[in-house]
Tab-separated table of C-alpha atoms and ligand atoms in Angstrom:
chain	number	residue	atom	x	y	z
Y	4	MET	CA	-0.530	0.067	0.040
Y	5	THR	CA	1.374	3.568	-0.993
Y	6	TYR	CA	1.623	6.091	1.464
Y	7	PHE	CA	-1.790	8.184	-0.140
Y	8	GLU	CA	-3.513	4.595	0.107
Y	9	LYS	CA	-3.085	4.499	3.364
Y	10	ILE	CA	-3.338	8.505	4.441
Y	11	LYS	CA	-7.063	7.964	1.963
Y	12	ASN	CA	-8.193	5.652	5.369
Y	13	TYR	CA	-7.307	7.948	7.338
Y	14	GLN	CA	-9.592	8.634	10.656
Y	15	ILE	CA	-9.936	12.531	11.417
Y	16	LYS	CA	-9.556	13.308	14.969
Y	17	GLU	CA	-11.177	15.343	17.344
Y	18	ASN	CA	-9.113	17.000	18.931
Y	19	PRO	CA	-5.306	17.016	16.741
Y	20	ILE	CA	-2.232	17.880	17.808
Y	21	ILE	CA	-0.404	19.667	14.851
Y	22	MET	CA	2.989	20.072	13.982
Y	23	GLY	CA	2.980	23.630	11.411
Y	24	ILE	CA	6.590	24.057	9.820
Y	25	GLU	CA	6.886	27.751	8.073
Y	26	THR	CA	10.231	28.742	5.932
Y	27	SER	CA	9.199	29.881	2.850
Y	28	CYS	CA	10.713	33.524	4.050
Y	29	ASP	CA	13.637	34.080	6.469
Y	30	GLU	CA	12.438	32.596	9.645
Y	31	THR	CA	12.416	28.826	10.333
Y	32	ALA	CA	9.164	28.445	12.073
Y	33	VAL	CA	7.963	24.733	14.270
Y	34	ALA	CA	5.284	25.400	16.221
Y	35	ILE	CA	2.774	22.963	17.344
Y	36	ILE	CA	-1.284	23.814	17.909
Y	37	LYS	CA	-3.403	21.537	20.085
Y	38	ASN	CA	-7.117	21.633	18.400
Y	39	GLY	CA	-6.700	24.176	16.109
Y	40	ARG	CA	-5.687	27.615	18.602
Y	41	GLU	CA	-3.678	26.305	21.385
Y	42	ILE	CA	-0.187	26.335	20.960
Y	43	LEU	CA	1.834	23.379	23.180
Y	44	ALA	CA	4.702	25.258	21.703
Y	45	ASP	CA	6.923	26.764	19.538
Y	46	GLU	CA	10.509	27.968	17.546
Y	47	ILE	CA	10.889	30.538	14.874
Y	48	ILE	CA	14.686	30.241	14.104
Y	49	SER	CA	15.064	33.689	12.746
Y	50	SER	CA	17.882	34.014	9.890
Y	51	ALA	CA	18.099	37.788	9.966
Y	52	THR	CA	20.662	39.316	10.918
Y	53	GLU	CA	22.266	37.155	7.915
Y	54	HIS	CA	20.588	39.014	5.560
Y	55	ALA	CA	20.973	42.663	6.898
Y	56	LYS	CA	24.508	42.536	5.782
Y	57	PHE	CA	22.983	42.573	2.407
Y	58	GLY	CA	20.188	45.215	3.048
Y	59	GLY	CA	18.350	42.756	2.940
Y	60	VAL	CA	16.557	38.959	1.301
Y	61	VAL	CA	19.559	36.375	0.395
Y	62	PRO	CA	17.121	33.816	-0.719
Y	63	GLU	CA	20.259	31.196	-1.212
Y	64	ILE	CA	21.380	32.243	2.449
Y	65	ALA	CA	17.457	31.648	4.078
Y	66	SER	CA	17.380	28.604	2.105
Y	67	ARG	CA	21.310	27.379	3.635
Y	68	THR	CA	19.696	29.250	6.542
Y	69	HIS	CA	17.166	26.592	6.981
Y	70	THR	CA	18.788	22.895	6.291
Y	71	THR	CA	20.264	23.629	9.719
Y	72	ALA	CA	17.677	25.235	12.459
Y	73	ILE	CA	14.460	23.476	11.153
Y	74	LEU	CA	15.744	19.838	12.757
Y	75	THR	CA	16.673	22.516	16.003
Y	76	ALA	CA	13.558	23.528	15.963
Y	77	THR	CA	11.463	21.235	15.509
Y	78	ARG	CA	13.889	19.189	17.617
Y	79	ASN	CA	13.087	22.106	20.827
Y	80	ALA	CA	9.214	21.981	20.019
Y	81	LEU	CA	8.908	18.459	20.254
Y	82	LYS	CA	10.772	18.881	23.635
Y	83	LYS	CA	9.095	21.917	24.421
Y	84	ALA	CA	5.897	20.244	24.229
Y	85	ASN	CA	7.723	17.168	25.951
Y	86	LEU	CA	5.914	15.210	23.505
Y	87	SER	CA	8.103	12.612	20.342
Y	88	LEU	CA	6.901	12.731	16.790
Y	89	ASP	CA	4.344	9.816	16.859
Y	90	ASP	CA	2.006	11.644	19.103
Y	91	ILE	CA	1.346	14.543	16.100
Y	92	ASP	CA	-1.883	14.095	13.942
Y	93	ALA	CA	-0.796	15.392	11.145
Y	94	PHE	CA	2.380	17.838	9.649
Y	95	ALA	CA	1.466	21.186	7.949
Y	96	VAL	CA	4.096	22.902	6.219
Y	97	THR	CA	3.680	25.946	4.337
Y	98	TYR	CA	3.880	25.095	0.191
Y	99	GLY	CA	3.516	29.204	-0.931
Y	100	ALA	CA	3.552	31.819	-1.357
Y	101	GLY	CA	7.802	32.765	-1.189
Y	102	LEU	CA	10.860	31.521	-1.617
Y	103	LEU	CA	10.885	28.756	-3.292
Y	104	GLY	CA	14.077	27.081	-1.690
Y	105	ALA	CA	13.289	28.149	1.306
Y	106	LEU	CA	9.789	26.712	1.101
Y	107	LEU	CA	10.697	23.369	-0.639
Y	108	VAL	CA	13.471	23.411	3.302
Y	109	GLY	CA	10.641	23.115	5.051
Y	110	VAL	CA	8.317	21.072	2.268
Y	111	SER	CA	11.313	18.264	1.766
Y	112	PHE	CA	11.241	17.971	6.107
Y	113	ALA	CA	7.266	18.103	6.300
Y	114	LYS	CA	6.987	14.827	3.948
Y	115	SER	CA	9.856	13.106	5.174
Y	116	LEU	CA	7.858	13.668	8.928
Y	117	ALA	CA	4.832	12.227	7.674
Y	118	PHE	CA	5.944	9.076	5.556
Y	119	SER	CA	8.020	7.814	8.084
Y	120	THR	CA	5.212	8.551	11.004
Y	121	GLY	CA	2.569	7.228	8.148
Y	122	LYS	CA	0.757	10.549	9.157
Y	123	PRO	CA	-1.565	13.722	6.907
Y	124	LEU	CA	0.689	16.109	5.349
Y	125	VAL	CA	-1.544	19.353	5.453
Y	126	PRO	CA	-0.613	22.126	2.500
Y	127	VAL	CA	-1.164	25.039	3.842
Y	128	SER	CA	-1.099	28.630	1.889
Y	129	HIS	CA	1.422	31.519	3.494
Y	130	ILE	CA	-1.476	33.873	3.073
Y	131	ARG	CA	-4.355	32.002	4.996
Y	132	GLY	CA	-1.675	30.700	8.002
Y	133	HIS	CA	-1.567	34.300	8.195
Y	134	ILE	CA	-4.753	34.935	9.197
Y	135	ALA	CA	-5.692	32.225	10.630
Y	136	ALA	CA	-3.364	33.635	13.025
Y	137	SER	CA	-6.228	35.474	14.709
Y	138	TYR	CA	-7.705	32.638	16.130
Y	139	ILE	CA	-4.814	31.928	18.232
Y	140	ALA	CA	-5.549	35.835	19.188
Y	141	ASP	CA	-8.816	34.957	20.143
Y	142	LYS	CA	-10.300	31.513	20.555
Y	143	ALA	CA	-13.556	32.093	20.519
Y	144	LEU	CA	-12.804	34.381	17.271
Y	145	GLU	CA	-15.667	33.463	14.580
Y	146	PRO	CA	-16.247	34.055	11.271
Y	147	PRO	CA	-17.121	36.575	9.140
Y	148	PHE	CA	-15.573	39.302	10.712
Y	149	ILE	CA	-12.648	41.910	8.395
Y	150	THR	CA	-9.660	41.749	8.214
Y	151	ILE	CA	-6.862	43.798	7.111
Y	152	LEU	CA	-3.983	41.502	5.945
Y	153	ALA	CA	-0.788	43.895	5.591
Y	154	SER	CA	2.533	42.142	4.941
Y	155	GLY	CA	5.162	41.951	3.061
Y	156	GLY	CA	4.506	40.452	-0.170
Y	157	HIS	CA	-0.229	41.766	0.463
Y	158	THR	CA	-1.881	44.772	1.137
Y	159	SER	CA	-5.318	44.224	2.100
Y	160	ILE	CA	-8.587	44.314	2.600
Y	161	ILE	CA	-10.254	41.594	2.950
Y	162	ALA	CA	-13.523	39.527	4.417
Y	163	VAL	CA	-13.560	36.462	5.718
Y	164	LYS	CA	-17.135	34.399	5.398
Y	165	ASP	CA	-16.272	31.358	6.431
Y	166	TYR	CA	-13.199	29.403	7.513
Y	167	TYR	CA	-13.747	28.561	4.068
Y	168	ASP	CA	-14.595	31.770	2.633
Y	169	PHE	CA	-12.906	34.411	1.666
Y	170	GLU	CA	-13.901	37.618	-0.816
Y	171	ILE	CA	-10.779	39.925	-1.557
Y	172	LEU	CA	-12.670	43.536	-0.883
Y	173	GLY	CA	-9.510	45.655	-2.392
Y	174	SER	CA	-5.603	44.734	-2.589
Y	175	THR	CA	-2.832	46.878	-3.388
Y	176	LEU	CA	-2.290	47.867	-6.730
Y	177	ASP	CA	1.764	48.342	-6.302
Y	178	ASP	CA	3.636	47.799	-3.778
Y	179	ALA	CA	3.209	46.070	-0.631
Y	180	VAL	CA	3.004	47.661	2.832
Y	181	GLY	CA	5.825	45.934	3.594
Y	182	GLU	CA	7.418	46.031	1.251
Y	183	ALA	CA	7.120	49.869	1.158
Y	184	PHE	CA	8.796	50.319	4.912
Y	185	ASP	CA	11.704	48.093	4.171
Y	186	LYS	CA	12.922	50.548	1.017
Y	187	VAL	CA	12.049	53.877	2.856
Y	188	ALA	CA	14.675	51.884	6.049
Y	189	ARG	CA	16.625	51.270	3.179
Y	190	VAL	CA	16.511	55.242	1.744
Y	191	LEU	CA	16.946	55.778	5.846
Y	192	GLY	CA	20.177	55.030	5.836
Y	193	LEU	CA	18.107	51.707	8.415
Y	194	SER	CA	19.204	48.320	8.302
Y	195	TYR	CA	17.512	45.067	7.702
Y	196	PRO	CA	14.732	44.240	9.144
Y	197	GLY	CA	13.083	47.783	8.159
Y	198	GLY	CA	9.869	47.938	9.101
Y	199	PRO	CA	10.472	47.222	13.313
Y	200	ASN	CA	13.170	50.394	13.148
Y	201	VAL	CA	11.943	52.452	10.683
Y	202	GLU	CA	8.985	52.651	13.481
Y	203	ARG	CA	11.678	52.479	16.318
Y	204	LEU	CA	13.158	55.936	14.973
Y	205	ALA	CA	8.812	57.297	14.328
Y	206	ASN	CA	8.475	56.808	17.651
Y	207	GLN	CA	11.077	60.319	17.795
Y	208	GLY	CA	9.878	61.987	15.086
Y	209	GLN	CA	6.694	64.299	13.912
Y	210	ASN	CA	3.961	63.902	11.022
Y	211	VAL	CA	4.666	66.534	9.460
Y	212	ILE	CA	6.792	66.731	6.798
Y	213	PRO	CA	4.182	66.656	3.587
Y	214	LEU	CA	3.487	63.599	1.754
Y	215	PRO	CA	1.024	62.274	-0.018
Y	216	LYS	CA	-2.480	61.342	1.066
Y	217	MET	CA	-3.625	58.491	-0.353
Y	218	LEU	CA	-6.671	58.748	-2.382
Y	219	LYS	CA	-10.041	57.554	-1.213
Y	220	ASN	CA	-10.304	55.471	-4.819
Y	221	TYR	CA	-7.885	53.803	-6.953
Y	222	ASN	CA	-9.837	53.278	-10.457
Y	223	GLY	CA	-13.565	52.502	-8.680
Y	224	GLY	CA	-11.956	50.591	-6.460
Y	225	ASP	CA	-12.781	51.717	-2.797
Y	226	PHE	CA	-10.610	49.713	-1.336
Y	227	ASP	CA	-7.429	49.483	-3.177
Y	228	PHE	CA	-3.960	50.782	-1.811
Y	229	SER	CA	-1.164	51.989	-3.805
Y	230	TYR	CA	1.971	52.690	-2.532
Y	231	SER	CA	4.615	52.963	-4.552
Y	232	GLY	CA	3.499	57.100	-5.251
Y	233	LEU	CA	3.429	57.431	-1.218
Y	234	LYS	CA	7.442	55.153	-1.354
Y	235	THR	CA	8.752	57.226	-4.496
Y	236	ALA	CA	7.530	60.674	-2.111
Y	237	VAL	CA	9.734	59.707	0.435
Y	238	ILE	CA	12.876	58.860	-1.657
Y	239	ASN	CA	12.184	62.181	-3.607
Y	240	TYR	CA	12.616	64.046	-0.467
Y	241	VAL	CA	15.618	62.632	0.607
Y	242	HIS	CA	16.644	62.819	-2.202
Y	243	ASN	CA	16.562	66.749	-3.389
Y	244	GLU	CA	17.126	68.020	0.841
Y	245	GLU	CA	20.219	65.792	0.624
Y	246	SER	CA	21.195	67.731	-2.943
Y	247	ARG	CA	20.374	70.818	-1.652
Y	248	GLY	CA	21.870	70.719	1.326
Y	249	ASN	CA	19.098	70.400	3.527
Y	250	GLN	CA	19.604	68.330	7.062
Y	251	ILE	CA	17.155	66.270	6.821
Y	252	ASN	CA	15.193	65.186	10.525
Y	253	LYS	CA	14.728	61.423	9.743
Y	254	ALA	CA	12.358	60.988	12.661
Y	255	ASP	CA	9.949	63.066	10.756
Y	256	VAL	CA	10.241	61.714	7.857
Y	257	ALA	CA	9.634	58.275	9.004
Y	258	LYS	CA	6.703	59.773	11.243
Y	259	SER	CA	5.066	61.056	8.396
Y	260	PHE	CA	5.161	58.394	6.155
Y	261	GLN	CA	4.596	55.894	8.159
Y	262	CYS	CA	1.296	58.198	9.552
Y	263	SER	CA	0.697	57.826	5.753
Y	264	ALA	CA	1.185	54.666	5.247
Y	265	ILE	CA	-0.629	53.280	8.395
Y	266	ASP	CA	-3.932	56.232	8.071
Y	267	VAL	CA	-5.459	54.681	4.911
Y	268	LEU	CA	-5.003	51.000	6.103
Y	269	VAL	CA	-7.373	52.026	9.201
Y	270	GLU	CA	-9.957	54.289	7.386
Y	271	LYS	CA	-10.367	50.854	4.381
Y	272	ALA	CA	-10.503	48.679	7.536
Y	273	LEU	CA	-13.566	50.724	8.891
Y	274	LEU	CA	-15.232	52.222	6.214
Y	275	ALA	CA	-15.111	47.953	5.489
Y	276	THR	CA	-16.282	47.128	8.558
Y	277	LYS	CA	-19.376	49.266	8.157
Y	278	LYS	CA	-20.288	49.523	4.641
Y	279	PHE	CA	-20.718	45.249	4.062
Y	280	GLY	CA	-21.529	45.494	8.313
Y	281	TYR	CA	-19.225	43.134	9.933
Y	282	ASP	CA	-18.464	43.934	13.212
Y	283	THR	CA	-15.234	42.798	13.991
Y	284	ILE	CA	-11.935	43.455	12.532
Y	285	CYS	CA	-8.630	41.669	12.972
Y	286	VAL	CA	-4.513	42.377	11.418
Y	287	CYS	CA	-2.167	39.504	10.144
Y	288	GLY	CA	1.384	39.830	9.234
Y	289	GLY	CA	4.271	41.593	10.003
Y	290	VAL	CA	2.787	44.988	9.858
Y	291	GLY	CA	0.208	44.836	11.885
Y	292	ALA	CA	3.515	44.749	14.889
Y	293	ASN	CA	3.499	48.114	14.055
Y	294	GLY	CA	2.561	49.670	17.932
Y	295	TYR	CA	0.758	52.750	15.757
Y	296	LEU	CA	-0.779	50.900	13.497
Y	297	ARG	CA	-2.337	49.110	16.417
Y	298	SER	CA	-3.171	52.554	18.659
Y	299	ALA	CA	-4.290	53.990	15.169
Y	300	LEU	CA	-7.516	50.858	14.736
Y	301	GLN	CA	-7.889	51.040	18.473
Y	302	ASP	CA	-8.841	54.347	18.834
Y	303	SER	CA	-11.149	53.752	15.737
Y	304	VAL	CA	-13.082	51.385	17.166
Y	305	LYS	CA	-13.556	52.912	20.085
Y	306	GLY	CA	-17.053	54.072	21.479
Y	307	LYS	CA	-18.633	52.003	18.498
Y	308	ASN	CA	-19.129	48.384	18.190
Y	309	ILE	CA	-16.501	46.878	16.664
Y	310	LYS	CA	-14.441	44.458	18.382
Y	311	LEU	CA	-10.762	44.283	17.438
Y	312	ILE	CA	-8.221	41.459	17.152
Y	313	LEU	CA	-4.919	42.508	17.010
Y	314	PRO	CA	-2.721	39.327	17.044
Y	315	GLU	CA	0.609	39.759	19.116
Y	316	LYS	CA	3.083	41.568	17.624
Y	317	ARG	CA	5.149	37.719	17.328
Y	318	TYR	CA	1.371	36.083	15.395
Y	319	CYS	CA	2.204	38.687	12.992
Y	320	THR	CA	4.789	38.366	11.554
Y	321	ASP	CA	6.356	34.909	10.556
Y	322	ASN	CA	5.596	31.707	12.620
Y	323	GLY	CA	4.619	27.858	12.687
Y	324	ALA	CA	1.881	28.994	15.316
Y	325	MET	CA	-0.173	30.722	12.501
Y	326	ILE	CA	0.407	27.387	10.358
Y	327	GLY	CA	-0.772	25.441	12.170
Y	328	ALA	CA	-3.427	26.390	12.925
Y	329	GLU	CA	-5.054	27.269	9.015
Y	330	GLY	CA	-3.764	23.349	8.745
Y	331	TYR	CA	-6.003	22.336	11.255
Y	332	LEU	CA	-8.605	23.924	9.091
Y	333	GLN	CA	-7.522	22.304	6.145
Y	334	TYR	CA	-6.340	19.019	8.477
Y	335	LYS	CA	-10.919	18.923	9.433
Y	336	LYS	CA	-11.657	19.454	6.005
Y	337	GLY	CA	-9.632	16.922	5.623
Y	338	ASN	CA	-7.118	18.359	2.954
Y	339	PHE	CA	-4.049	15.995	2.926
Y	340	ALA	CA	-1.398	16.040	-0.277
Y	341	ASP	CA	0.745	13.428	-2.189
Y	342	LEU	CA	4.581	13.588	-1.460
Y	343	ASP	CA	4.968	15.496	-5.032
Y	344	LEU	CA	3.726	18.533	-3.125
Y	345	ASN	CA	5.590	20.911	-4.357
Y	346	ALA	CA	6.755	24.237	-3.527
Y	347	SER	CA	5.129	27.342	-5.338
Y	348	ALA	CA	5.862	31.111	-5.616
Y	349	VAL	CA	2.773	32.007	-5.605
Y	350	VAL	CA	-1.022	30.901	-3.819
Y	351	PRO	CA	-4.040	32.331	-4.360
Y	352	LEU	CA	-6.014	32.708	-1.640
Y	353	LYS	CA	-8.734	31.492	-2.672
C	28	KG4	O1	4.892	38.757	7.298
C	28	KG4	P1	5.524	38.940	7.676
C	28	KG4	O2	6.717	38.482	8.697
C	28	KG4	O3	6.632	38.542	5.903
C	28	KG4	C1	5.822	38.372	4.473
C	28	KG4	O4	4.756	37.375	4.672
C	28	KG4	O5	5.627	39.261	3.951
C	28	KG4	O6	5.853	40.408	6.697
C	28	KG4	C2	7.804	40.926	7.293
C	28	KG4	C3	6.677	42.560	6.562
C	28	KG4	C4	7.976	42.986	6.331
C	28	KG4	O7	7.989	43.993	4.930
C	28	KG4	C5	8.462	44.291	7.162
C	28	KG4	O8	9.877	45.053	6.682
C	28	KG4	C6	7.125	44.190	7.400
C	28	KG4	O9	6.940	42.917	7.710
C	28	KG4	N1	7.358	45.065	9.579
C	28	KG4	C7	7.232	45.849	10.123
C	28	KG4	C8	6.917	45.709	11.738
C	28	KG4	N2	7.196	44.057	11.973
C	28	KG4	C9	7.578	43.532	10.340
C	28	KG4	N3	6.319	46.901	9.895
C	28	KG4	C10	6.489	48.110	9.599
C	28	KG4	N4	6.098	48.437	11.336
C	28	KG4	C11	6.738	47.367	12.275
C	28	KG4	N5	6.902	47.084	13.500
C	29	ZN	ZN1	4.513	36.764	6.143
């Protein structure tokens, strides 16, 4: 009997223990999740400092680091949860979107664990994983809700209608918000990862530099975004001031950029909530860790009948727990992959 013939007869468990494996970018992350929401272990080994020397993620370095870190992260997770491999009911792994070589490390590793234990292999979309982080943040959370997806590769307002049914209400037409943070960091001479460093600097500055305000409506799409104009405006401002020999207040640039980049996310999430009659807003993706975004959202829901779910910062940026949480949902549906599962650089949300 082949591996997959055996898996076809697998009985889905009521309260499964799932290992979530994430290697799509520069974090090697392995978590163990019980029943979709309870974290038993959550290990993250980051190669960010390796990339900092180059000003951004170097895919080959990311892949190489995953190959050495993945075993350590897995052993540590099992030890913390006080479990052995045989206690794991399924292996959920990010198969995309992300850096292909990096993804392949996690996918191959998860396949070997699934094959050797005879347990299901659950393919997980990285984006859906980010959204599922909110189920860990609020154990009682159930769809429907609006989520702001704000990461290094994506910026969208999404209506999560059901655990498996999503509608993208709007997205960026060009750069992602995290990408804009990273590029602005570079022009300000800040090291990788750009987002947290821009935030740190912005905390010392003021929103006094005139930057383009986001239009309310792009190409008729109320919930679409555009970040490339804002990014270019910051770059032009810095270069123009420098060529005039003027001293730049970098903290003010960081703060003004942060306000322009974030205010529109908050505004549109609230607009979507009102327009479509939702009462819950969640945040996901690395930019969700931004303190200004978090406090601006808290302020904007005050006095309104809107529940706000802000996952811990650790669960906004890439982690294995979110892959375990989404893996649980896919497991319940019996969405199991065979050993020919491939990694994919791009994965549709739906
Ligand atoms: O979700 P994530 O860890 O990886 C992707 O799926 O892209 O997001 C990474 C992005 C990077 O662009 C990073 O600069 C940004 O999230 N980021 C932040 C903060 N922390 C991470 N941006 C603004 N403020 C932060 N505190
Ligand atoms: Zn991510």
